[in-house]
JSON list of C-alpha atoms in Angstrom, two decimals:
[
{"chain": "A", "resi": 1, "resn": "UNK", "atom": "CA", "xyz": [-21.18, 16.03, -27.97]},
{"chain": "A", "resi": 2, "resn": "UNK", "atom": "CA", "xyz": [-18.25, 15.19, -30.63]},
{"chain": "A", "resi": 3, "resn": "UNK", "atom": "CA", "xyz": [-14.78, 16.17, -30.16]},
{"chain": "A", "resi": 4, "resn": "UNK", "atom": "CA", "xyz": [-14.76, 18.78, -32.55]},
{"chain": "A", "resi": 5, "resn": "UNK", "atom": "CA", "xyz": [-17.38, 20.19, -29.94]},
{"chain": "A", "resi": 6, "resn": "UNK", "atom": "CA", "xyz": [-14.80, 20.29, -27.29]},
{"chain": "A", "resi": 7, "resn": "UNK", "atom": "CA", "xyz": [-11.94, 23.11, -27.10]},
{"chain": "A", "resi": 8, "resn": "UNK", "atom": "CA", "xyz": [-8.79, 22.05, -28.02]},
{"chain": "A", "resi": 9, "resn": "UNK", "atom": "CA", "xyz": [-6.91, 23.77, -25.24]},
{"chain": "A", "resi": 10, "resn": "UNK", "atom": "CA", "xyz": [-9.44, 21.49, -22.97]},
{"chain": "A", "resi": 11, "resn": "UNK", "atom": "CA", "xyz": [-7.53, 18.62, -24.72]},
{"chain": "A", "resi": 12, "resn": "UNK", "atom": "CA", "xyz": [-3.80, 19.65, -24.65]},
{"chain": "A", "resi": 13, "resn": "UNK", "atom": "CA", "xyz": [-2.01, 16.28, -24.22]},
{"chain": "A", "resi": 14, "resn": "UNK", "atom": "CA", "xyz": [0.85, 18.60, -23.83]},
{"chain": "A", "resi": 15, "resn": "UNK", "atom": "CA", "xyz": [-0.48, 20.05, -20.54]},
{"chain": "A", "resi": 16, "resn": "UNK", "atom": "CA", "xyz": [0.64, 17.72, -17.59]},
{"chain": "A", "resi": 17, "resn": "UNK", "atom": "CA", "xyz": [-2.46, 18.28, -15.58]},
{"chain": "A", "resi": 18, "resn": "UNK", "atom": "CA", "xyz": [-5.19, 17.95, -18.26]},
{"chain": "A", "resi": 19, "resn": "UNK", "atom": "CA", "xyz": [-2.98, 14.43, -19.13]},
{"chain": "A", "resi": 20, "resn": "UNK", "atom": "CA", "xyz": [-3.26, 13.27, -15.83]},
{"chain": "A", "resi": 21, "resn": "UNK", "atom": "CA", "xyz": [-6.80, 14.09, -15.77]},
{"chain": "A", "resi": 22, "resn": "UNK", "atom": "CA", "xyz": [-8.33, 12.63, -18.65]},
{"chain": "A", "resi": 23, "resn": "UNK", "atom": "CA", "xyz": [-6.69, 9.28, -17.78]},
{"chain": "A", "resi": 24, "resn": "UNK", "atom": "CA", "xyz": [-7.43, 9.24, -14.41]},
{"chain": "A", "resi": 25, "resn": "UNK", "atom": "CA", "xyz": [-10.54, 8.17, -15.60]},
{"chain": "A", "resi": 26, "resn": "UNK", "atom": "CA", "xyz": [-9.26, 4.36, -16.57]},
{"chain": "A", "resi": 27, "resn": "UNK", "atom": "CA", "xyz": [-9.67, 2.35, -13.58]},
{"chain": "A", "resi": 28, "resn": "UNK", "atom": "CA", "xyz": [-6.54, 0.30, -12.71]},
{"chain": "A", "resi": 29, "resn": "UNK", "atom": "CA", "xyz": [-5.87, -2.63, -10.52]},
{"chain": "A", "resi": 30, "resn": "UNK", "atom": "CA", "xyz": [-3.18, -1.90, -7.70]},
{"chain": "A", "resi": 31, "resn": "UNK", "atom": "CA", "xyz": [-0.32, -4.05, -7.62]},
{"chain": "A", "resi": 32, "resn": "UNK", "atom": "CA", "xyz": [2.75, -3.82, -4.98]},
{"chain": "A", "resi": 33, "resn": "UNK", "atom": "CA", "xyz": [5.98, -4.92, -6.70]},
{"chain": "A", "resi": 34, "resn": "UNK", "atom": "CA", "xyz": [8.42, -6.43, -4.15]},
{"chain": "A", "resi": 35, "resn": "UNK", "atom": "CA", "xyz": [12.17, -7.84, -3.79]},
{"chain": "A", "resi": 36, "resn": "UNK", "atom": "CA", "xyz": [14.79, -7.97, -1.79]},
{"chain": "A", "resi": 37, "resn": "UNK", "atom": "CA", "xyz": [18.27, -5.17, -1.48]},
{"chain": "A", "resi": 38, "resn": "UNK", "atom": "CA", "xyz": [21.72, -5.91, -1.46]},
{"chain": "A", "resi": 39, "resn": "UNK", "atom": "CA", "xyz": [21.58, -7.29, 1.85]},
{"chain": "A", "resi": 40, "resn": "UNK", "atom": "CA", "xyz": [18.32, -9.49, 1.54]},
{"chain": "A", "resi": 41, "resn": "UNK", "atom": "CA", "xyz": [16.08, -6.94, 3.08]},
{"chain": "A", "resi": 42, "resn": "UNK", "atom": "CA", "xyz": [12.42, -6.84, 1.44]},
{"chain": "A", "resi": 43, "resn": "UNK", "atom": "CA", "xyz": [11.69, -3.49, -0.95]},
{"chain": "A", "resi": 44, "resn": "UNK", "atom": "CA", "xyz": [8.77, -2.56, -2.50]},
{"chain": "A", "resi": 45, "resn": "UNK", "atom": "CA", "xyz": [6.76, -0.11, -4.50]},
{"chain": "A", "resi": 46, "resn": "UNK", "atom": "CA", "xyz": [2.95, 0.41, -5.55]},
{"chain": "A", "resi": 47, "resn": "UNK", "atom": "CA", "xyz": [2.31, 0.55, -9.41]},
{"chain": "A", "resi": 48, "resn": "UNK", "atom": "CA", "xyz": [-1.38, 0.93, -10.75]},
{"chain": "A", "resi": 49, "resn": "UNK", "atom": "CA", "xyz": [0.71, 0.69, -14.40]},
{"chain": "A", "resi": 50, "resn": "UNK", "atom": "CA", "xyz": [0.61, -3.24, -14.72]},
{"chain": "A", "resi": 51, "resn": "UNK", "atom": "CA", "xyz": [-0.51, -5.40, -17.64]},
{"chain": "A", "resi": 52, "resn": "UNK", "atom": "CA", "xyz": [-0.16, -8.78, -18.78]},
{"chain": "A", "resi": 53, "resn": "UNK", "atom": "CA", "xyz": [1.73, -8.67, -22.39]},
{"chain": "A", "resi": 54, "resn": "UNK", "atom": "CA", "xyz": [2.37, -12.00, -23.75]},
{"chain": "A", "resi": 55, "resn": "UNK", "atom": "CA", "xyz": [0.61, -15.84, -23.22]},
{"chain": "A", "resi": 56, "resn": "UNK", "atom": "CA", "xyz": [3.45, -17.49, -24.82]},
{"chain": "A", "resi": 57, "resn": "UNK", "atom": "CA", "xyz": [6.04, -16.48, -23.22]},
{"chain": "A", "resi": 58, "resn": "UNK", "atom": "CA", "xyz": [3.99, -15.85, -19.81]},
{"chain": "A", "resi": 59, "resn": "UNK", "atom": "CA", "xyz": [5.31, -11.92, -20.13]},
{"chain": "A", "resi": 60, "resn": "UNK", "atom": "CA", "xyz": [3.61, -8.95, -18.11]},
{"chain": "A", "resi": 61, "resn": "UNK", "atom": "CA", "xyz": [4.59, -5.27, -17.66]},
{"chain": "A", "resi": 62, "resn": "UNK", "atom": "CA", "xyz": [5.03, -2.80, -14.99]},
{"chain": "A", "resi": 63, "resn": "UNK", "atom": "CA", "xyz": [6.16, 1.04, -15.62]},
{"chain": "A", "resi": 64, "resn": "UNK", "atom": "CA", "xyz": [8.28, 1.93, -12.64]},
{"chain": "A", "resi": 65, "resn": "UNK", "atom": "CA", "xyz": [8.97, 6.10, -12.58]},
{"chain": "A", "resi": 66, "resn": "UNK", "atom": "CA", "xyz": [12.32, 6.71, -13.29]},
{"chain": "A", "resi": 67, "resn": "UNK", "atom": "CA", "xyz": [12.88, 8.96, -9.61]},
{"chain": "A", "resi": 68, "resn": "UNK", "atom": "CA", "xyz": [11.92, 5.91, -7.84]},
{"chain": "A", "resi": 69, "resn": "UNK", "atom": "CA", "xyz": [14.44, 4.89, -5.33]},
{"chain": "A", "resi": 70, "resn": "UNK", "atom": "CA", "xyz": [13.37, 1.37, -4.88]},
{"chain": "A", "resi": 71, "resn": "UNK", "atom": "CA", "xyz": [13.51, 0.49, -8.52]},
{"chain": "A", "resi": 72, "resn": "UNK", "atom": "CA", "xyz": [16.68, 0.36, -9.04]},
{"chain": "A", "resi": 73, "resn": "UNK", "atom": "CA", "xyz": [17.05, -1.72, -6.31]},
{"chain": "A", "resi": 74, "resn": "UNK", "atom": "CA", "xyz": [14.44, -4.30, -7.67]},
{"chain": "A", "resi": 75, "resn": "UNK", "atom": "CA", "xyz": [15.96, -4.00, -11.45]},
{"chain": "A", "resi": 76, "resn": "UNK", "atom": "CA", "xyz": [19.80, -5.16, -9.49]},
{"chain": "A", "resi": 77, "resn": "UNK", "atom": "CA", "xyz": [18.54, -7.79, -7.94]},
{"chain": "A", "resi": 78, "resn": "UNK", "atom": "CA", "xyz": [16.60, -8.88, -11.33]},
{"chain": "A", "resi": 79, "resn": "UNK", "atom": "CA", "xyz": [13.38, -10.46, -10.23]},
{"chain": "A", "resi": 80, "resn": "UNK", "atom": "CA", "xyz": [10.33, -9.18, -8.36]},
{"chain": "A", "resi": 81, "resn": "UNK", "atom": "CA", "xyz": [6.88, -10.61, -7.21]},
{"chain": "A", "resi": 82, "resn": "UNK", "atom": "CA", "xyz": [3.79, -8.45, -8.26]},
{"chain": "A", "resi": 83, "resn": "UNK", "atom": "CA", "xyz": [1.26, -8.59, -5.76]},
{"chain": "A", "resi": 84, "resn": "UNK", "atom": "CA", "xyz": [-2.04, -7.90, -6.62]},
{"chain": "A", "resi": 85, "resn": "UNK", "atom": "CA", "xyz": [-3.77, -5.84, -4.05]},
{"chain": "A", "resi": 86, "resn": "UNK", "atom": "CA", "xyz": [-7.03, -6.59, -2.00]},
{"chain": "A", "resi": 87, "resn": "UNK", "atom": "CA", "xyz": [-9.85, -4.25, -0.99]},
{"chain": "A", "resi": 88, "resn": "UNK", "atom": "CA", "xyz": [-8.43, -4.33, 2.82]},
{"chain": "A", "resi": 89, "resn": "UNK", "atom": "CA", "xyz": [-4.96, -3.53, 1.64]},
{"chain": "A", "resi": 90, "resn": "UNK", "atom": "CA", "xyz": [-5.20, -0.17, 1.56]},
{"chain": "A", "resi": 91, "resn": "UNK", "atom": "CA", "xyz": [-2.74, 0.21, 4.35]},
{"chain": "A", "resi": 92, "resn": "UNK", "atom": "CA", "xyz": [0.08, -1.61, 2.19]},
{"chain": "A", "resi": 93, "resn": "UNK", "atom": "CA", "xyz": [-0.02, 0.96, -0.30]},
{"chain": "A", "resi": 94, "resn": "UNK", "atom": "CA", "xyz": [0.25, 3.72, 2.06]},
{"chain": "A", "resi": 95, "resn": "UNK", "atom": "CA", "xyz": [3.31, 2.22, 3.53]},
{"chain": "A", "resi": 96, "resn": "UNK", "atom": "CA", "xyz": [5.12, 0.87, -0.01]},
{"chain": "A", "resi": 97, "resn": "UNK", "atom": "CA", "xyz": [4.26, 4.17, -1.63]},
{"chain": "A", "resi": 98, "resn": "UNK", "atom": "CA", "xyz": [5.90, 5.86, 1.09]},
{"chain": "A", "resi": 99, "resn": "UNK", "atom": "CA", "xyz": [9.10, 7.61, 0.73]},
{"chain": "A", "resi": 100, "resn": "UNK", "atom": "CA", "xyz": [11.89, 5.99, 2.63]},
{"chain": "A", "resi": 101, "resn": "UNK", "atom": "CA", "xyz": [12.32, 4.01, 5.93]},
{"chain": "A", "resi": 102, "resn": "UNK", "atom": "CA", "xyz": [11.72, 0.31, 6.25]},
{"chain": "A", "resi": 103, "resn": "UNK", "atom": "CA", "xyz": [8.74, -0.02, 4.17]},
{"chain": "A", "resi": 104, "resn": "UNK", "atom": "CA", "xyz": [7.81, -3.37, 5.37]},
{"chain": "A", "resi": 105, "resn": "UNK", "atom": "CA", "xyz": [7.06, -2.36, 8.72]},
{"chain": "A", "resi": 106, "resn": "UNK", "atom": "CA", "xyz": [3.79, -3.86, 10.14]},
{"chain": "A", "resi": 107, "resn": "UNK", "atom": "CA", "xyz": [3.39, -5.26, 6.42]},
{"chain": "A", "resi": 108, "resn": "UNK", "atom": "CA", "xyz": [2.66, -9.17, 6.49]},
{"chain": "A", "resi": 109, "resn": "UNK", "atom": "CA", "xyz": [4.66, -11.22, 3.82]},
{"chain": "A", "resi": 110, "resn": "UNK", "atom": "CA", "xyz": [6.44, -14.34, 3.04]},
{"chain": "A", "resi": 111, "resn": "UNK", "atom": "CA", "xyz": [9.43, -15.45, 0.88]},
{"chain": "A", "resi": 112, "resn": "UNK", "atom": "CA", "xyz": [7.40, -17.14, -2.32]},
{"chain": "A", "resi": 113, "resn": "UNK", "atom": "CA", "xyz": [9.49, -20.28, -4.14]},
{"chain": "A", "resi": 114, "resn": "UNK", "atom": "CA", "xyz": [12.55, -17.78, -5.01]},
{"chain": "A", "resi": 115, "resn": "UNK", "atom": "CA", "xyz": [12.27, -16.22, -1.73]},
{"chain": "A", "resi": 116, "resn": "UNK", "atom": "CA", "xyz": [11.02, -12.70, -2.78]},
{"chain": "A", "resi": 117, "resn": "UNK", "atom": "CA", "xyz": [8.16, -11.23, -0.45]},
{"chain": "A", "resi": 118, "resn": "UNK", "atom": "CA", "xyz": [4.51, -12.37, -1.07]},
{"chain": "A", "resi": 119, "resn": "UNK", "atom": "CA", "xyz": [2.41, -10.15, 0.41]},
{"chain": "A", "resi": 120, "resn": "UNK", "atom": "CA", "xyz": [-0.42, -11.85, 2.97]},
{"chain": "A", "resi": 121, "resn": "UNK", "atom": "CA", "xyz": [-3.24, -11.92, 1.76]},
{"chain": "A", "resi": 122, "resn": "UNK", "atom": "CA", "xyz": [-2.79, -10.35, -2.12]},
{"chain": "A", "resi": 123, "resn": "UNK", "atom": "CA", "xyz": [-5.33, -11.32, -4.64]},
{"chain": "A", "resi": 124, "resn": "UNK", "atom": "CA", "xyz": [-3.15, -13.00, -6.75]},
{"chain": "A", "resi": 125, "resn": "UNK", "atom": "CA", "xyz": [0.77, -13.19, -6.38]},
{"chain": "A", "resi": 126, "resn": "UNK", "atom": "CA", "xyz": [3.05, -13.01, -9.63]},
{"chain": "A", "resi": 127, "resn": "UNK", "atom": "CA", "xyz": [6.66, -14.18, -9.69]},
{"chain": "A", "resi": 128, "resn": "UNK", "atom": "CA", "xyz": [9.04, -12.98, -12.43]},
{"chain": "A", "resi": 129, "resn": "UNK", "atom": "CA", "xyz": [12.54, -12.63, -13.80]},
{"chain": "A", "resi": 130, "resn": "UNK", "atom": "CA", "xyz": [13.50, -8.94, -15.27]},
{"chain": "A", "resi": 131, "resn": "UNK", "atom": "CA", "xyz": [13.50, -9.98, -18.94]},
{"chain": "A", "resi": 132, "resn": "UNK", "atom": "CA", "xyz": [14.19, -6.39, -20.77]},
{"chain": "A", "resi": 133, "resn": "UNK", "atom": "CA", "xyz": [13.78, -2.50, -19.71]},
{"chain": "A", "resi": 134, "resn": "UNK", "atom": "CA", "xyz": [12.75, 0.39, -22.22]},
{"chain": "A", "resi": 135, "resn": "UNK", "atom": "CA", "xyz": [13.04, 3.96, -21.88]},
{"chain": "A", "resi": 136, "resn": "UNK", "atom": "CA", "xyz": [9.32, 5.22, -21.89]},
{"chain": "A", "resi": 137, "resn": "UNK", "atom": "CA", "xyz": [9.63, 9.46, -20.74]},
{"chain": "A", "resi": 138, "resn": "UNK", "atom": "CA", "xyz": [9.79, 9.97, -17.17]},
{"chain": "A", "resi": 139, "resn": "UNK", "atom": "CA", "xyz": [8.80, 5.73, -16.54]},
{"chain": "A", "resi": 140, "resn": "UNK", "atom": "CA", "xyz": [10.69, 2.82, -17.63]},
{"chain": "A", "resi": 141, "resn": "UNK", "atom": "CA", "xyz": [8.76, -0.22, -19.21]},
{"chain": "A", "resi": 142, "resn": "UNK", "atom": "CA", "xyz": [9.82, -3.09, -17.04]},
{"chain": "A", "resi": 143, "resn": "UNK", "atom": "CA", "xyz": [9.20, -6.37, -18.91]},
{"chain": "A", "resi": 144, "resn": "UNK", "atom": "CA", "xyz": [8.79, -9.40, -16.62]},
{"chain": "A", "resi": 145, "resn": "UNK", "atom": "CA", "xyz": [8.89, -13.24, -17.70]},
{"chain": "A", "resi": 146, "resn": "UNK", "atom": "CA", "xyz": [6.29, -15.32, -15.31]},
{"chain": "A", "resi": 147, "resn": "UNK", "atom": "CA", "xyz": [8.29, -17.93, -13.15]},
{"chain": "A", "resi": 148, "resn": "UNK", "atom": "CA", "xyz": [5.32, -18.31, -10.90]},
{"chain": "A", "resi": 149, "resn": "UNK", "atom": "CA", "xyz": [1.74, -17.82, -10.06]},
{"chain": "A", "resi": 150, "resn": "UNK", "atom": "CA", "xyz": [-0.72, -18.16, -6.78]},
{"chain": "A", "resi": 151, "resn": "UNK", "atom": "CA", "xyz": [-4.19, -17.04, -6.66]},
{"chain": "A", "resi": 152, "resn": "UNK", "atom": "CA", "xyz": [-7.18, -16.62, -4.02]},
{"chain": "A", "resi": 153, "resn": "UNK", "atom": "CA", "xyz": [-10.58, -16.17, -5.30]},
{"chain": "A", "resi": 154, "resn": "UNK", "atom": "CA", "xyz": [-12.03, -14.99, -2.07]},
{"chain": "A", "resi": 155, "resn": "UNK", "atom": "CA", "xyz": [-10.75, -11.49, -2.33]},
{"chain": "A", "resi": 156, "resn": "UNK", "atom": "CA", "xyz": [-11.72, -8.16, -3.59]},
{"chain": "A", "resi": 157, "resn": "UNK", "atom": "CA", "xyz": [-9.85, -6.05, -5.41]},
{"chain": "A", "resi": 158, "resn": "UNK", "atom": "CA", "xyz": [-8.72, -2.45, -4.37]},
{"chain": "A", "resi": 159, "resn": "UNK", "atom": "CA", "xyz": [-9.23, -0.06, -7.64]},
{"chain": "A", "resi": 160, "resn": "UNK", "atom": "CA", "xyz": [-7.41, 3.17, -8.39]},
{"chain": "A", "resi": 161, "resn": "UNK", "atom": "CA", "xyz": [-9.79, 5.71, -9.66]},
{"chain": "A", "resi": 162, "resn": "UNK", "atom": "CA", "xyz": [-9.47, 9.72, -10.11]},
{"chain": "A", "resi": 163, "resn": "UNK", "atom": "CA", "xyz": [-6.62, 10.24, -7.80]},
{"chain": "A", "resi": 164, "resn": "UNK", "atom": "CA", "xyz": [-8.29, 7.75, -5.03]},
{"chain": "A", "resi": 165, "resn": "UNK", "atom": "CA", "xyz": [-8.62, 4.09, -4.17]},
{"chain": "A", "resi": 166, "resn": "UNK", "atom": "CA", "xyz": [-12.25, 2.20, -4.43]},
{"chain": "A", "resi": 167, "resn": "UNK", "atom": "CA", "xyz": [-13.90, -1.09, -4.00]},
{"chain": "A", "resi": 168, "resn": "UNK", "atom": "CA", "xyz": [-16.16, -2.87, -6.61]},
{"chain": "A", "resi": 169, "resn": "UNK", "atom": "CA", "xyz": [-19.48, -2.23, -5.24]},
{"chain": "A", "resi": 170, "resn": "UNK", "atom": "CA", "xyz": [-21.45, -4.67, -7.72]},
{"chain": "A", "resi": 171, "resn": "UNK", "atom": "CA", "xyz": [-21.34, -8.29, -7.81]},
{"chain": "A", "resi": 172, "resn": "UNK", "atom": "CA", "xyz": [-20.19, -9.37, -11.13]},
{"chain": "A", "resi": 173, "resn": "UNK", "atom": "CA", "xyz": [-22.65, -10.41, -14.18]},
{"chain": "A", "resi": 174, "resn": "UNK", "atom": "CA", "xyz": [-23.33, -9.49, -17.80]},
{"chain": "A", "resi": 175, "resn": "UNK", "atom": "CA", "xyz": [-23.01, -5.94, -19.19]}
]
């Protein structure tokens, strides 16, 4: 099959639901992006939009929806911890996705080295300083500088795929 095989009304990037369709088919990592409020209180939100930009500077990207009510709380306070999600995690994204409330209930965490919350047990743990922000639709590119890093090699990560979470269920090796 080519793509002039396929329909173009199939393909309509205009079309919100055939947009979120065809790219729910990239896999993404899951990352919870935490601070603290006003008053010192941990925030958070889950992303699955999260890259790595730049080497040198350390730079990496997250694309925070522009409704969110806990961004603009983490874009005040000007630095954030990404926290890369484990397999077992799947309970932290249910409660940092969640609308409202104290978020952090029940969620186990730790002030890192600029005493923003590390998530127990995260995959790997990101610190950053809110370098720039760029209009991008209905999202906001949020462009990080790396002030810190901590890693565990012992965990698996937790996937986003088609509208659900899933685990790796292959060891790694060669393609």
């Amino acid at each position: 099959m080519t793509i002039s095989d396929l329909a173009p009304a199939a393909l309509n990037p205009q079309d919100p639901h055939t947009f979120r369709r065809v790219l729910s088919h990239f896999a993404s990592g899951v990352v919870a992006v935490t601070s603290t409020g006003p008053t010192g209180e941990p925030v958070g939100l889950i992303a699955t939009s999260f890259t790595s930009v730049s080497l040198d500077p350390p730079l990496v990207a997250f694309y925070p929806q522009k409704t969110s009510t806990t961004w603009p709380l983490i874009r005040t306070r000007g630095a954030y911890c990404v926290n890369i999600l484990g397999a077992a995690q799947r309970d932290v994204c249910g409660k940092l996705a969640a609308k409202g409330g104290d978020k952090f209930t029940e969620v186990a965490w730790e002030p890192d080295d600029w005493g923003l919350p590390a998530i127990e047990g995260a995959l790997a743990r990101i610190s950053c300083a809110l370098d720039e922000v760029h209009d991008a639709g209905d999202h906001e590119i949020a462009l990080g500088r790396v002030r810190g890093l901590h890693m565990t090699d012992d965990v698996d990560p937790i996937l986003f795929f088609q509208g659900g979470f899933r685990r790796i269920t292959e060891p790694a090796g060669e393609l």
